[in-house]
CSV table of C-alpha atoms and ligand atoms in Angstrom, one decimal:
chain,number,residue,atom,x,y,z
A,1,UNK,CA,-13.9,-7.7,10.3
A,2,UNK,CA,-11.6,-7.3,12.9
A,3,UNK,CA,-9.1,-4.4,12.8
A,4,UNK,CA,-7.0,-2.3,14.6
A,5,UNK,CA,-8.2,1.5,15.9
A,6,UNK,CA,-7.0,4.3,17.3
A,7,UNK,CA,-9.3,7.2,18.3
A,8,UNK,CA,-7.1,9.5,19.5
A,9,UNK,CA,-3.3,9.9,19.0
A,10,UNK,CA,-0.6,8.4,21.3
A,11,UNK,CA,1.2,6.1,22.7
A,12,UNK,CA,1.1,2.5,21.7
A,13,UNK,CA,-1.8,1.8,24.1
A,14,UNK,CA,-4.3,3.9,22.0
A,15,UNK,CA,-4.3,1.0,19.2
A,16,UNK,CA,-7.3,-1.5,20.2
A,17,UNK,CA,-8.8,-4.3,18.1
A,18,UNK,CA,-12.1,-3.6,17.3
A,19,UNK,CA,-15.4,-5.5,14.8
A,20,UNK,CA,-15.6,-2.8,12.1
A,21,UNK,CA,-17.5,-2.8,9.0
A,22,UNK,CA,-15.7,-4.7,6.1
A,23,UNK,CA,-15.3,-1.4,3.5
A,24,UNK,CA,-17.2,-1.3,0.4
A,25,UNK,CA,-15.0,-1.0,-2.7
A,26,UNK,CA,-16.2,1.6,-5.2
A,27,UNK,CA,-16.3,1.5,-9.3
A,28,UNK,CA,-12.6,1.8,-9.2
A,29,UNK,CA,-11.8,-0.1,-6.1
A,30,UNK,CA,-10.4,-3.4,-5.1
A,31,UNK,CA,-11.4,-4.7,-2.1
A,32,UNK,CA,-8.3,-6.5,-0.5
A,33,UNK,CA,-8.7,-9.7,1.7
A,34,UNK,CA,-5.2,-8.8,4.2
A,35,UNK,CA,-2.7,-11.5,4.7
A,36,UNK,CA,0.1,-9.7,6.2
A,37,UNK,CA,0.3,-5.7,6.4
A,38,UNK,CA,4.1,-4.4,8.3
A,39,UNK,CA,4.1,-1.9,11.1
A,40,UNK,CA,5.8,0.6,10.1
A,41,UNK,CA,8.1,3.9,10.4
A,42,UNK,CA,4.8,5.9,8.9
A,43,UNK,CA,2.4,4.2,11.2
A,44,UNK,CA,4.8,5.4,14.5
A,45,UNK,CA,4.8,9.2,13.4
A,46,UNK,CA,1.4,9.3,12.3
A,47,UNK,CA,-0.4,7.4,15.3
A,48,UNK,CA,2.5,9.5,18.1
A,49,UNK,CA,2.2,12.5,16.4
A,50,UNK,CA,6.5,12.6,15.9
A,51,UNK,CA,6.6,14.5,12.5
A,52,UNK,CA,9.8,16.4,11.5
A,53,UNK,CA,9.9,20.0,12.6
A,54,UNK,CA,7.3,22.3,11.2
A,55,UNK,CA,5.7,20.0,9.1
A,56,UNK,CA,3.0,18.8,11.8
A,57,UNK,CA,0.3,21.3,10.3
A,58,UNK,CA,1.0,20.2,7.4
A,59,UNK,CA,0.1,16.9,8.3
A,60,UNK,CA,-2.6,17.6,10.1
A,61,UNK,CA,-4.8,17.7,6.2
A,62,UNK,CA,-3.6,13.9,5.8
A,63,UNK,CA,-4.0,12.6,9.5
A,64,UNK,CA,-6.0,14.8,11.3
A,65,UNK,CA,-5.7,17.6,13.4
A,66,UNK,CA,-7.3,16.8,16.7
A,67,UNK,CA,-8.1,13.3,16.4
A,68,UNK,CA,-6.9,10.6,13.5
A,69,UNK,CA,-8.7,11.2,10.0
A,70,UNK,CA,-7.9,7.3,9.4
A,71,UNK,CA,-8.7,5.3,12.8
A,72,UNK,CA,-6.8,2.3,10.9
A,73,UNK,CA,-3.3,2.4,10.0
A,74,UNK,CA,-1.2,0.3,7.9
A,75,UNK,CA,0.4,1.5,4.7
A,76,UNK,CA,0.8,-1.9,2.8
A,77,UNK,CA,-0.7,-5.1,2.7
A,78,UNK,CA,-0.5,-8.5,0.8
A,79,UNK,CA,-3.2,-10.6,0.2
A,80,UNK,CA,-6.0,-11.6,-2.0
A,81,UNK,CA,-8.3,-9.3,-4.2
A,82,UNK,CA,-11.9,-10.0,-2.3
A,83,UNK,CA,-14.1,-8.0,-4.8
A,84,UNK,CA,-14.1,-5.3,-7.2
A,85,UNK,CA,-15.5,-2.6,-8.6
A,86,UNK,CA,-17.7,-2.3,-11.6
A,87,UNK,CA,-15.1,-0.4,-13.2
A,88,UNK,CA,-12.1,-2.3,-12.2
A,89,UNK,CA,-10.5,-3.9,-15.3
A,90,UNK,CA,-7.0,-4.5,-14.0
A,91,UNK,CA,-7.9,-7.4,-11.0
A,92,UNK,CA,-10.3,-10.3,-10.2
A,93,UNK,CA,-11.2,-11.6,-7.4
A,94,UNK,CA,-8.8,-14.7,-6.2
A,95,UNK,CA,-5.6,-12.2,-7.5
A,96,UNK,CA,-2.5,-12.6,-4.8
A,97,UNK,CA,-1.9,-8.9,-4.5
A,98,UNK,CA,0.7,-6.5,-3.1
A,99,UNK,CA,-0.6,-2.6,-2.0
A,100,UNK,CA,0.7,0.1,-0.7
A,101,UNK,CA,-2.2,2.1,0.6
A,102,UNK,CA,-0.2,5.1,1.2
A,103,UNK,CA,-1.8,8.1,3.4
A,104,UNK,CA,-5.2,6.7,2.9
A,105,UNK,CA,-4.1,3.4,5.8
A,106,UNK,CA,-5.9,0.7,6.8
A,107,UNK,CA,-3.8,-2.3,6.3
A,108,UNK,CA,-3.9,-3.1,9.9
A,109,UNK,CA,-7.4,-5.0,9.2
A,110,UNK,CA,-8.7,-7.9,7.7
A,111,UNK,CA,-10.1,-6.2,4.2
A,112,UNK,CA,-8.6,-3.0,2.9
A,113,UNK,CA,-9.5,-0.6,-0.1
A,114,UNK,CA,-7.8,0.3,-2.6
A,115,UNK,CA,-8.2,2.3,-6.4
A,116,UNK,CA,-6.8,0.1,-9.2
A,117,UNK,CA,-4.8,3.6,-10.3
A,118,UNK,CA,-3.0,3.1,-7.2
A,119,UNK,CA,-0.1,1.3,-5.8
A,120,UNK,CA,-1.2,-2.4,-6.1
A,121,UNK,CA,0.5,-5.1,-8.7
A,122,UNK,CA,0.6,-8.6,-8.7
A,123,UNK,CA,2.6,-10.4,-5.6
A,124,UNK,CA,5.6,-11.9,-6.7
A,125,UNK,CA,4.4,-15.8,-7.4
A,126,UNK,CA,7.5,-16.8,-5.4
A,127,UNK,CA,6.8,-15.0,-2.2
A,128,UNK,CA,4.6,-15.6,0.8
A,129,UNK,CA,2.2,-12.8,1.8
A,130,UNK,CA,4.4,-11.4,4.7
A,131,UNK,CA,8.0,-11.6,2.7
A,132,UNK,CA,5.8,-9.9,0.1
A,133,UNK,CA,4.6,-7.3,2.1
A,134,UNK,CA,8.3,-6.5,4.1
A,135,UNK,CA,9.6,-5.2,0.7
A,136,UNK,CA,6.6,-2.5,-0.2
A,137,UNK,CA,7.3,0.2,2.3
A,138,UNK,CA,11.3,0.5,2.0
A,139,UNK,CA,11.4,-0.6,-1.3
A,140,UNK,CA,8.6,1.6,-3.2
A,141,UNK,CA,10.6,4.4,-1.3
A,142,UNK,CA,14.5,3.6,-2.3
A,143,UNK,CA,13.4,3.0,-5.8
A,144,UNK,CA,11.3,6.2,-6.1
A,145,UNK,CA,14.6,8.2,-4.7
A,146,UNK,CA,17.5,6.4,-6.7
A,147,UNK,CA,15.3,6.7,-9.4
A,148,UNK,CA,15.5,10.0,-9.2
A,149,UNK,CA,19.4,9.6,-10.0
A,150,UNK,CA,21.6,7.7,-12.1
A,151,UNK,CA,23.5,5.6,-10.2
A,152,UNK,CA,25.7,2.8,-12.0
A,153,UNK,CA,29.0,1.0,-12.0
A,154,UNK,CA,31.9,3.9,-11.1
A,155,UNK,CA,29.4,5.4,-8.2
A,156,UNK,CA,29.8,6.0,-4.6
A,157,UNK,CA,26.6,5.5,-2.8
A,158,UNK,CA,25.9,6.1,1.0
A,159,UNK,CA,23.0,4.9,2.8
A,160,UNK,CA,22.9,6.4,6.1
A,161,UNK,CA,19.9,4.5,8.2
A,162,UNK,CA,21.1,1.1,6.0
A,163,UNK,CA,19.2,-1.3,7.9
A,164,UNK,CA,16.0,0.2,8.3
A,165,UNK,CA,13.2,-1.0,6.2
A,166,UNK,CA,13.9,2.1,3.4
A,167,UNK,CA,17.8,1.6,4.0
A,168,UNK,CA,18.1,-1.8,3.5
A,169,UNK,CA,16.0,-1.7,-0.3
A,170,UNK,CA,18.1,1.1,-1.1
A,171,UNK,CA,21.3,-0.6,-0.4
A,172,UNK,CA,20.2,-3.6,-2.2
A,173,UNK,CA,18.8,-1.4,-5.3
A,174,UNK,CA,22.7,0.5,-5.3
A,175,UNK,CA,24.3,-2.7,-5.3
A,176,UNK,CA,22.4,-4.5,-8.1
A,177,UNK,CA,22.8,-0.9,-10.2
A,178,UNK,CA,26.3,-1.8,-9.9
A,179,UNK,CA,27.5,0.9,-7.5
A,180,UNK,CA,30.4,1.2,-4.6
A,181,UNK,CA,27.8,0.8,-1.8
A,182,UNK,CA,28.5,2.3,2.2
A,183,UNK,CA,26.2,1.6,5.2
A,184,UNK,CA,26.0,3.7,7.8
A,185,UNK,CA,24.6,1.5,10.8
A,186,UNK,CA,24.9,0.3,14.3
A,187,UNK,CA,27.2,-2.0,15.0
A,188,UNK,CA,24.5,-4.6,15.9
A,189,UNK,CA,23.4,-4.2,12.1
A,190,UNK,CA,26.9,-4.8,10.5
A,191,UNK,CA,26.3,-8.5,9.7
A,192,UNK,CA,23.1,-7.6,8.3
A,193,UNK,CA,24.2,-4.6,5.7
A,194,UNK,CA,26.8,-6.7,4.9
A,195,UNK,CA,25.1,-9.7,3.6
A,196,UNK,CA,22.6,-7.5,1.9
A,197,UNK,CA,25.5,-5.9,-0.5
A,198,UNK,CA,27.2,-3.1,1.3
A,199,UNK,CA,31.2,-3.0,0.6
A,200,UNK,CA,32.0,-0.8,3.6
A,201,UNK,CA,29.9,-0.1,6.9
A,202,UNK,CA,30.3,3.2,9.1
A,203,UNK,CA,29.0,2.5,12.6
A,204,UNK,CA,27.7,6.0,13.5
A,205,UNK,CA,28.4,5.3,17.0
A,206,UNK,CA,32.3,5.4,16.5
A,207,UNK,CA,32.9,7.3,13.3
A,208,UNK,CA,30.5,10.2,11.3
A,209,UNK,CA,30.4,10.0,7.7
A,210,UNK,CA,30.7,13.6,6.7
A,211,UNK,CA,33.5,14.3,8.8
A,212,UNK,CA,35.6,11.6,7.3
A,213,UNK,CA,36.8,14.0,4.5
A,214,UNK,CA,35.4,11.0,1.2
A,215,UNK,CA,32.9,12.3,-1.2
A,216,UNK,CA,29.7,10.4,-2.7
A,217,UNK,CA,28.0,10.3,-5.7
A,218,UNK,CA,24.9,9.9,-4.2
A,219,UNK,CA,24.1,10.4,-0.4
A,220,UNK,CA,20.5,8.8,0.9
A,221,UNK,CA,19.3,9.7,4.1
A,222,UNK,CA,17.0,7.4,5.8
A,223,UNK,CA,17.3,8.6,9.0
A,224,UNK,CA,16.7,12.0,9.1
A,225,UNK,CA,20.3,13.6,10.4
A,226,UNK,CA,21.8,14.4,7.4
A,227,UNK,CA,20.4,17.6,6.0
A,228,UNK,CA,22.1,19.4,3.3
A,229,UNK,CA,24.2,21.4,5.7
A,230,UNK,CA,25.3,18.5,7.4
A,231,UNK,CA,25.9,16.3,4.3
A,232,UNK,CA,26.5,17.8,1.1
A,233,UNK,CA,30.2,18.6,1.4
A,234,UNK,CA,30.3,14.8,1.4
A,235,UNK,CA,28.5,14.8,-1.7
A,236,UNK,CA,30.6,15.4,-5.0
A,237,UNK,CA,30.3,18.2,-7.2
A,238,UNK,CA,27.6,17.7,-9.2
A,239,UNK,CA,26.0,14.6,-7.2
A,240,UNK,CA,23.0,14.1,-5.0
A,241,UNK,CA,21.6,14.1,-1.7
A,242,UNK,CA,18.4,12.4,-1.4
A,243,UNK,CA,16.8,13.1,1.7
A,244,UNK,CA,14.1,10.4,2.6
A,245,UNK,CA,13.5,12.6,6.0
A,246,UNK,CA,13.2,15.9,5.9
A,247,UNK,CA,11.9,18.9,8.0
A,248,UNK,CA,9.6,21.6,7.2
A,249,UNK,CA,13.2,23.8,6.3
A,250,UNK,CA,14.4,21.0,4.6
A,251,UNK,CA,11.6,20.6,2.4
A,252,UNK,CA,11.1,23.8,1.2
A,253,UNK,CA,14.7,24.9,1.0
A,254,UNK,CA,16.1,22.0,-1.6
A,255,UNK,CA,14.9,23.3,-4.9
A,256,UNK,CA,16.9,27.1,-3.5
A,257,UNK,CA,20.0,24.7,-2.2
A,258,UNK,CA,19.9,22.4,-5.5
A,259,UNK,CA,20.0,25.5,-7.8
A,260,UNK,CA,22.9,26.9,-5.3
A,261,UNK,CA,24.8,24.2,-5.2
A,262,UNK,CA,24.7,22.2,-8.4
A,263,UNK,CA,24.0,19.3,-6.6
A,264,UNK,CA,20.5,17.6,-6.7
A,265,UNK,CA,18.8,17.6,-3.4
A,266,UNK,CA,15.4,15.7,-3.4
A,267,UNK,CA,13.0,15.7,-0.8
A,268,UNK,CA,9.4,14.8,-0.7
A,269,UNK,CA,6.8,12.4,-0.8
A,270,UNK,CA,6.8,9.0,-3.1
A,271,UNK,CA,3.7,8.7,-5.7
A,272,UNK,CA,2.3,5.2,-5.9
A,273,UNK,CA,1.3,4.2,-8.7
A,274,UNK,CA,0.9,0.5,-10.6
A,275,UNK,CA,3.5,0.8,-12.5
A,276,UNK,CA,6.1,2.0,-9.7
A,277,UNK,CA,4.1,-1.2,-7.7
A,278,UNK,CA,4.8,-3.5,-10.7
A,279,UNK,CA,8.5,-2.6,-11.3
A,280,UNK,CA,8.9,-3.2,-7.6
A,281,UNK,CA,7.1,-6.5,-7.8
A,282,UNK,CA,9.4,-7.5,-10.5
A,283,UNK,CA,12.8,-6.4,-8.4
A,284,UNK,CA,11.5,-8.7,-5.8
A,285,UNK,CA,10.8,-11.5,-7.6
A,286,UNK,CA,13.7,-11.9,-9.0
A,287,UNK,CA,15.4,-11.4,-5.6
A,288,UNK,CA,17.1,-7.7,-6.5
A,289,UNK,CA,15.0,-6.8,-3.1
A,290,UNK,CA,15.3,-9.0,-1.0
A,291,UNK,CA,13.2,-9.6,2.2
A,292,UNK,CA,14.3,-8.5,5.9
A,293,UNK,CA,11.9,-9.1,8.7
A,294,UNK,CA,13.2,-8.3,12.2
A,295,UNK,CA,9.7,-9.6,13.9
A,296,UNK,CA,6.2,-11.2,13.1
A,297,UNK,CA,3.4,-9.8,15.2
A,298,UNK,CA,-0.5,-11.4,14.9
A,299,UNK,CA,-3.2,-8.3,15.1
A,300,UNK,CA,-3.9,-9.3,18.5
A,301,UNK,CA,-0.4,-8.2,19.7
A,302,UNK,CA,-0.5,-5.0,17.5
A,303,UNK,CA,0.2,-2.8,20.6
A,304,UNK,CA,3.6,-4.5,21.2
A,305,UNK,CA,4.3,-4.5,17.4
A,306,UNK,CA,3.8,-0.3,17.9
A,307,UNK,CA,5.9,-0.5,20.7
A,308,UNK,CA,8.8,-2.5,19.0
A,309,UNK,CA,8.7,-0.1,16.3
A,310,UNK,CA,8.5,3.0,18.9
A,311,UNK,CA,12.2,2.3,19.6
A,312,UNK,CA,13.5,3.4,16.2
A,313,UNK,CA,16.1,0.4,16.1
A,314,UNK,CA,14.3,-2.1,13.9
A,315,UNK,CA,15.5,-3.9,10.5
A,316,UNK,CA,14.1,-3.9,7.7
A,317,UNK,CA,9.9,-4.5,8.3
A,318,UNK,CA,7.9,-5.5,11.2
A,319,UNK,CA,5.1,-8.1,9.9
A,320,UNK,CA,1.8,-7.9,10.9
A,321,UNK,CA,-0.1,-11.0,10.4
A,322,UNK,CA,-4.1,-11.0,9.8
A,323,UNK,CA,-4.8,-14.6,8.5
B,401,NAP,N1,9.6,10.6,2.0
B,401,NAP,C1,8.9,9.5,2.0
B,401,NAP,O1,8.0,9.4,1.1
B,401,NAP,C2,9.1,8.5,3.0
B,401,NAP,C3,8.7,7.2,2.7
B,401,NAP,C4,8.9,6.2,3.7
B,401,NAP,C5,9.6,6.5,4.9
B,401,NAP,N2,10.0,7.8,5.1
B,401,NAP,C6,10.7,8.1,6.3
B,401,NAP,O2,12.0,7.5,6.2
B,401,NAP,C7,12.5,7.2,7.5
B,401,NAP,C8,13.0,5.8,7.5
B,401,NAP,O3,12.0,4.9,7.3
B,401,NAP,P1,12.3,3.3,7.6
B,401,NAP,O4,11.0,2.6,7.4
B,401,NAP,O5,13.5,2.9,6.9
B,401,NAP,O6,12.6,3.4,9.2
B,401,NAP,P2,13.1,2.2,10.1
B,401,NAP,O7,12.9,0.9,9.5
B,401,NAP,O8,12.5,2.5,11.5
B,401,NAP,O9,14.7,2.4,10.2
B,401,NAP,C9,15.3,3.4,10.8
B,401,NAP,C10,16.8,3.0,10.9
B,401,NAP,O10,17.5,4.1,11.3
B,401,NAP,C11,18.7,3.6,11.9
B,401,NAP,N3,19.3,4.6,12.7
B,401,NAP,C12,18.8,5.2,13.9
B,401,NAP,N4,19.6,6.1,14.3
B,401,NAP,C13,20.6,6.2,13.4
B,401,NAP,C14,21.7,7.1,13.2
B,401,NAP,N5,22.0,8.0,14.1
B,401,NAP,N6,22.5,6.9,12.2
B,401,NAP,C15,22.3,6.0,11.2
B,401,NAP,N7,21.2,5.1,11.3
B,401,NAP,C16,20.4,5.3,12.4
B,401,NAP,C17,18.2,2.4,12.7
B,401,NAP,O11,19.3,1.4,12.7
B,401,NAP,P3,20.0,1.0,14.0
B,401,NAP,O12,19.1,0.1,14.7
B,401,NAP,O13,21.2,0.2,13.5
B,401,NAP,O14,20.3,2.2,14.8
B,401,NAP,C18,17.0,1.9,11.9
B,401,NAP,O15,17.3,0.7,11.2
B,401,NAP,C19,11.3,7.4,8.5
B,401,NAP,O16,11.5,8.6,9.2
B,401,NAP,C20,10.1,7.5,7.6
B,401,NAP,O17,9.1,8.3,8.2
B,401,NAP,C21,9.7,8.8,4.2
């Protein structure tokens, strides 16, 4: 099958497509026929090596050290379940599948593995393969993290990184729980935040949100500049500040700052898991997420797709095609 490798980590130029073996799925493994995978915030750190502060040895037990543990990246795909395992249950060959692979990669190829306990559901019947795919990354992320709150009619949200591929689900997810929704963006992404929900946009060029002197229920950080000492006297008494980005500080000091405070402050990583997949599926179904694609790349152009998202300025998902 054809995929795309890296060898060693890097700039965009250390990506090549290669022929690789097409994986074998184990007992509890679906093998995945790839439609359309994105390219992806996750994909930029892990191939360039940009982690937050500290946390790179962390890291190093999920991507490698020296040289990539997974020479294939790609975090989600859509497509069509190829073959199973003798112990799968839950999908059949010919099922039109969503995935998010997680740490494990490799949606950047034509087949991709993964174990029925993990994040794979059904694709919404009403969706193509690469609108599909543009809402797993963001939106198995802003659901994991609002879930982690109650947010509802009465609530002041802020999503500061709104038109990124985790912003914009998480302003959409605000929004359809019925609360007072504010983007921070660009002004180039007003239009966009805008028609996805938001009732007010900051442009963090011209105006920063926690100097403004208003308070939130709920602040979410997609970007990675809002740490608790930076954002939490925007956050009301008793609210939260969910930190999709954090450093190595950051993520070991929340549970001390939480308990300090009396606000919640979440960090951490997302579990995937079929039911978080299917509840997504369902939101996107019924158009509660809704897609944003900023660019569709075929596998052959996978280095400029790495490039693109290099930059840091994209909305919502960058598509990879692969059939
Ligand atoms: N904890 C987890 O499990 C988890 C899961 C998924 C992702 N993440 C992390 O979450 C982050 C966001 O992911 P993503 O996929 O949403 O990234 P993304 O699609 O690349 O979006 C980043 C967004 O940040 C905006 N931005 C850049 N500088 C900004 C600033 N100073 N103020 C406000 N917005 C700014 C950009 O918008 P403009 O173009 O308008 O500047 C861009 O749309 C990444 O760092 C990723 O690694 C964590």
């Amino acid at each position: 099958m054809r995929a795309a490798v890296y060898r060693r980590f890097g700039a965009p130029e250390v990506v090549q497509v290669e022929d690789v073996a097409i994986p074998t799925p184990g007992p509890d493994e679906v093998l995945i026929r790839v439609h359309a995978s994105t390219v992806s915030a996750a994909d930029h750190r892990t191939r360039s090596g940009e982690i937050p502060k500290g946390l790179r040895l962390l890291a190093g037990f999920s991507i490698g050290f020296l040289r990539p543990r997974r020479p294939v990246l790609g975090m989600d795909a859509a497509g069509i379940v190829e073959a199973v395992g003798s112990r799968v249950t839950r999908f059949r060959p010919g099922d039109e599948v969503i995935a998010m692979l997680g740490a494990r990669f490799g949606g950047h190829a034509e087949y991709a593995l993964i174990s029925q306990n993990g994040g794979i559901a059904a694709k919404p019947a009403n969706l193509g393969f690469a609108d599909a795919v543009s809402v797993v990354f963001g939106g198995i992320t802003a659901l994991a993290f609002l879930n982690r709150v109650c947010t509802g009619p009465g609530n002041r949200v802020l999503v500061n990184g709104a038109s990124g591929a985790v912003g914009s689900a998480a302003v959409q997810l605000a929004k359809h729980r019925g609360a007072h929704v504010t983007a921070v963006t660009s002004a180039a992404h007003r239009d966009l935040v805008l028609g996805l929900g938001a009732d007010e946009v900051i442009d963090y060029a011209v105006s920063d949100f926690a100097a403004n002197g208003e308070l939130y229920d709920v602040i979410v950080d997609c970007v990675g500049n809002a740490p608790f000492e930076r954002a939490a006297a925007s956050v009301r008494p008793g609210g939260a500040l969910l930190l999709v980005v954090s450093d190595r500080k950051g993520l070991f000091g929340a549970a001390r700052q939480s308990r300090a405070s009396g606000k919640v402050v979440s960090v951490a990583s997302v579990p995937y898991t079929p039911e978080s997949m299917a509840a997504l599926s369902r939101l996107a179904g019924s158009g509660v997420i809704r897609p944003v694609i900023d660019r569709t790349y075929p596998l052959a152009d996978i280095v400029d797709a790495h490039r693109y998202v290099d930059a840091g300025h994209k909305a919502g998902s960058v598509i990879l095609t692969l059939a």
